[in-house]
Amino acid sequence: MATSSPIGGAGDRAIHPIEPRRRRTTARQARTVDLLLDAAADEARLLGYDGMAVRAAARRAGVAPATAYTHFASKDHLLAEVMWREMRRLLDAAPAVRATPQERLEAELMLLGTFMADEPALAAAGTTALLQPGPETSAIRMRIGLAAHDRLAAALGPDADEAVMTALDLLYTGALLWMGLGHLRPDQVPVTLVAAGRLILGGKR
């Protein structure tokens, strides 16, 4: 049976439809969104989750609060979108090319383990936002989880065992959660993922 992880995983594909992408009809609107994401990230780095506010991010971005709320429903939505943007940047890297499924998996876990590793304050704020209820944050959790799932599944190939993939989904999202909560140092995430990935695969090559 497919399962759902705290951040999102393959099981969510059958449970929740992926919401339509925000319509950005003009370059100006897209620029406004980018400014708001940059500003929200800066606010979160300085003040953390509790201190960050949509109005403050709008002020830093040089836009009206009403404009910010036309793009983002809440602080949690805004911070979750910051996390999704960072994940998209990470996934710009080409998939690992290695001889065996385990080698490819380990290379992908190392890559995915660097997600937010150099941004601990932002990671903590973003993780808190991602775990909040609401359709926007739920959809972004799903995007992040499915992006990681698809990357790991591609590394293992078409014969990947469903139980193995569920374990890997839980491993990755759990590591992100622990990092965001401060239970795992950012520099520990990649090596921890690789070590646990080896256990899940049982050393098979």
Short mmCIF file of C-alpha atoms in Angstrom, two decimals:
data_model
loop_
_atom_site.label_atom_id
_atom_site.label_comp_id
_atom_site.label_asym_id
_atom_site.label_seq_id
_atom_site.Cartn_x
_atom_site.Cartn_y
_atom_site.Cartn_z
CA MET A 1 0.00 0.00 0.00
CA ALA A 2 1.33 3.45 -0.90
CA THR A 3 1.90 5.77 2.01
CA SER A 4 2.05 9.48 2.60
CA SER A 5 5.01 11.09 4.35
CA PRO A 6 5.02 14.30 6.41
CA ILE A 7 6.40 16.27 3.47
CA GLY A 8 4.81 14.32 0.66
CA GLY A 9 5.46 11.14 -1.27
CA ALA A 10 4.33 8.84 -4.03
CA GLY A 11 1.14 7.89 -2.23
CA ASP A 12 -0.03 11.49 -2.36
CA ARG A 13 -0.28 11.30 -6.13
CA ALA A 14 -3.35 9.14 -5.83
CA ILE A 15 -4.79 11.07 -2.88
CA HIS A 16 -4.48 14.72 -3.91
CA PRO A 17 -4.50 16.17 -7.41
CA ILE A 18 -1.63 18.55 -8.06
CA GLU A 19 -3.05 22.05 -7.96
CA PRO A 20 -2.82 24.23 -11.08
CA ARG A 21 0.27 26.38 -11.27
CA ARG A 22 -0.21 30.01 -10.40
CA ARG A 23 -0.99 31.93 -13.57
CA ARG A 24 1.67 34.52 -14.25
CA THR A 25 0.32 36.43 -17.17
CA THR A 26 3.02 39.09 -17.34
CA ALA A 27 6.74 39.39 -16.77
CA ARG A 28 5.99 42.09 -14.20
CA GLN A 29 3.87 39.71 -12.13
CA ALA A 30 6.57 37.06 -12.28
CA ARG A 31 9.12 39.62 -11.13
CA THR A 32 6.87 40.63 -8.24
CA VAL A 33 6.59 37.02 -7.12
CA ASP A 34 10.38 36.61 -7.24
CA LEU A 35 10.86 39.79 -5.22
CA LEU A 36 8.40 38.57 -2.60
CA LEU A 37 10.13 35.18 -2.37
CA ASP A 38 13.52 36.85 -1.97
CA ALA A 39 12.14 39.20 0.67
CA ALA A 40 10.41 36.40 2.58
CA ALA A 41 13.64 34.40 2.61
CA ASP A 42 15.56 37.39 3.96
CA GLU A 43 12.95 38.03 6.65
CA ALA A 44 13.01 34.38 7.72
CA ARG A 45 16.80 34.35 7.89
CA LEU A 46 16.76 37.39 10.15
CA LEU A 47 13.67 36.78 12.28
CA GLY A 48 12.79 33.11 11.96
CA TYR A 49 9.33 31.70 11.38
CA ASP A 50 7.63 33.56 14.22
CA GLY A 51 9.07 36.94 13.27
CA MET A 52 8.43 36.73 9.55
CA ALA A 53 5.21 38.34 8.23
CA VAL A 54 3.71 38.82 4.79
CA ARG A 55 3.41 42.56 5.32
CA ALA A 56 7.08 42.84 6.27
CA ALA A 57 8.10 40.78 3.24
CA ALA A 58 5.95 43.01 1.03
CA ARG A 59 7.56 46.12 2.49
CA ARG A 60 11.04 44.69 1.92
CA ALA A 61 10.07 43.77 -1.65
CA GLY A 62 8.68 47.24 -2.31
CA VAL A 63 5.14 46.11 -3.07
CA ALA A 64 1.78 46.69 -1.38
CA PRO A 65 0.56 44.06 1.11
CA ALA A 66 -2.58 43.65 -0.99
CA THR A 67 -0.40 42.74 -3.95
CA ALA A 68 1.44 40.14 -1.87
CA TYR A 69 -1.84 38.57 -0.84
CA THR A 70 -2.98 38.26 -4.45
CA HIS A 71 -0.07 35.83 -4.95
CA PHE A 72 0.21 34.16 -1.54
CA ALA A 73 -2.63 33.22 0.76
CA SER A 74 -0.60 33.33 3.97
CA LYS A 75 2.84 33.45 5.54
CA ASP A 76 2.97 29.67 5.40
CA HIS A 77 2.15 29.66 1.71
CA LEU A 78 4.85 32.23 1.01
CA LEU A 79 7.56 30.40 2.97
CA ALA A 80 6.54 27.06 1.48
CA GLU A 81 6.95 28.53 -2.00
CA VAL A 82 10.44 29.69 -0.99
CA MET A 83 11.25 26.07 -0.15
CA TRP A 84 9.83 24.84 -3.44
CA ARG A 85 11.90 27.36 -5.38
CA GLU A 86 15.04 26.12 -3.63
CA MET A 87 14.12 22.52 -4.44
CA ARG A 88 13.64 23.41 -8.11
CA ARG A 89 17.11 24.95 -8.18
CA LEU A 90 18.56 21.77 -6.69
CA LEU A 91 16.82 19.61 -9.26
CA ASP A 92 18.43 21.56 -12.09
CA ALA A 93 21.42 19.26 -11.58
CA ALA A 94 21.61 16.41 -14.08
CA PRO A 95 20.62 12.96 -12.75
CA ALA A 96 23.46 10.82 -11.50
CA VAL A 97 25.10 8.52 -14.04
CA ARG A 98 26.62 5.50 -12.30
CA ALA A 99 27.11 1.81 -13.06
CA THR A 100 24.70 0.31 -10.54
CA PRO A 101 21.34 1.26 -9.02
CA GLN A 102 22.93 1.56 -5.56
CA GLU A 103 25.66 3.86 -6.83
CA ARG A 104 23.08 6.01 -8.60
CA LEU A 105 20.88 6.07 -5.49
CA GLU A 106 23.77 7.11 -3.26
CA ALA A 107 24.71 9.92 -5.65
CA GLU A 108 21.12 11.17 -5.68
CA LEU A 109 20.83 10.98 -1.88
CA MET A 110 24.02 13.01 -1.58
CA LEU A 111 22.57 15.62 -3.94
CA LEU A 112 19.12 15.74 -2.33
CA GLY A 113 20.75 15.88 1.08
CA THR A 114 22.19 19.29 0.23
CA PHE A 115 18.69 20.80 0.07
CA MET A 116 18.79 23.86 2.35
CA ALA A 117 21.97 22.52 3.98
CA ASP A 118 23.67 25.92 3.82
CA GLU A 119 20.54 27.76 5.03
CA PRO A 120 19.72 26.37 8.49
CA ALA A 121 17.66 29.37 9.65
CA LEU A 122 15.64 29.46 6.45
CA ALA A 123 15.27 25.66 6.51
CA ALA A 124 13.84 25.80 10.03
CA ALA A 125 11.33 28.51 9.11
CA GLY A 126 10.40 26.82 5.84
CA THR A 127 9.94 23.41 7.44
CA THR A 128 7.63 24.91 10.05
CA ALA A 129 5.58 26.54 7.29
CA LEU A 130 5.41 23.35 5.24
CA LEU A 131 3.94 21.43 8.17
CA GLN A 132 1.05 23.86 8.66
CA PRO A 133 -2.45 22.91 7.44
CA GLY A 134 -4.00 24.42 4.37
CA PRO A 135 -4.42 23.55 0.69
CA GLU A 136 -1.46 25.65 -0.46
CA THR A 137 1.07 24.16 1.93
CA SER A 138 -0.33 20.67 1.36
CA ALA A 139 0.16 21.04 -2.39
CA ILE A 140 3.73 22.28 -1.99
CA ARG A 141 4.58 19.46 0.42
CA MET A 142 3.36 17.11 -2.25
CA ARG A 143 5.45 18.78 -4.95
CA ILE A 144 8.62 18.52 -2.90
CA GLY A 145 7.97 14.92 -1.89
CA LEU A 146 7.09 13.81 -5.40
CA ALA A 147 10.10 15.57 -6.90
CA ALA A 148 12.42 13.71 -4.53
CA HIS A 149 10.53 10.44 -5.03
CA ASP A 150 10.75 10.64 -8.82
CA ARG A 151 14.45 11.41 -8.66
CA LEU A 152 15.17 8.42 -6.41
CA ALA A 153 12.89 6.11 -8.40
CA ALA A 154 14.73 7.04 -11.62
CA ALA A 155 18.03 6.18 -9.94
CA LEU A 156 16.81 2.68 -9.03
CA GLY A 157 15.22 2.06 -12.41
CA PRO A 158 11.88 0.63 -13.56
CA ASP A 159 12.14 -2.47 -11.35
CA ALA A 160 12.34 -0.51 -8.09
CA ASP A 161 10.49 -2.28 -5.28
CA GLU A 162 7.50 -0.35 -3.93
CA ALA A 163 8.41 -1.09 -0.32
CA VAL A 164 11.94 0.16 -0.92
CA MET A 165 10.60 3.36 -2.47
CA THR A 166 8.25 3.92 0.48
CA ALA A 167 11.19 3.52 2.86
CA LEU A 168 13.26 5.98 0.83
CA ASP A 169 10.39 8.50 0.79
CA LEU A 170 10.13 8.29 4.56
CA LEU A 171 13.91 8.48 4.93
CA TYR A 172 14.24 11.65 2.88
CA THR A 173 11.28 13.54 4.26
CA GLY A 174 12.20 12.49 7.78
CA ALA A 175 15.74 13.80 7.32
CA LEU A 176 14.38 17.15 6.11
CA LEU A 177 12.04 17.31 9.08
CA TRP A 178 14.83 16.54 11.53
CA MET A 179 17.07 19.15 9.94
CA GLY A 180 14.34 21.78 10.05
CA LEU A 181 13.64 21.01 13.70
CA GLY A 182 17.32 21.19 14.59
CA HIS A 183 17.73 17.49 15.41
CA LEU A 184 20.16 16.90 12.54
CA ARG A 185 22.89 19.31 11.47
CA PRO A 186 22.73 20.30 7.79
CA ASP A 187 26.18 18.88 7.12
CA GLN A 188 25.06 15.54 8.56
CA VAL A 189 22.11 15.11 6.21
CA PRO A 190 23.86 13.84 3.03
CA VAL A 191 26.03 11.23 4.76
CA THR A 192 23.13 10.13 6.96
CA LEU A 193 20.93 9.65 3.91
CA VAL A 194 23.58 7.61 2.10
CA ALA A 195 24.24 5.37 5.11
CA ALA A 196 20.52 4.74 5.62
CA GLY A 197 20.01 4.21 1.89
CA ARG A 198 22.59 1.44 1.95
CA LEU A 199 20.74 -0.26 4.78
CA ILE A 200 17.42 0.00 2.92
CA LEU A 201 18.91 -1.57 -0.19
CA GLY A 202 20.73 -4.17 1.84
CA GLY A 203 23.98 -3.45 0.06
CA LYS A 204 22.60 -4.80 -3.22
CA ARG A 205 24.27 -3.58 -6.37
#
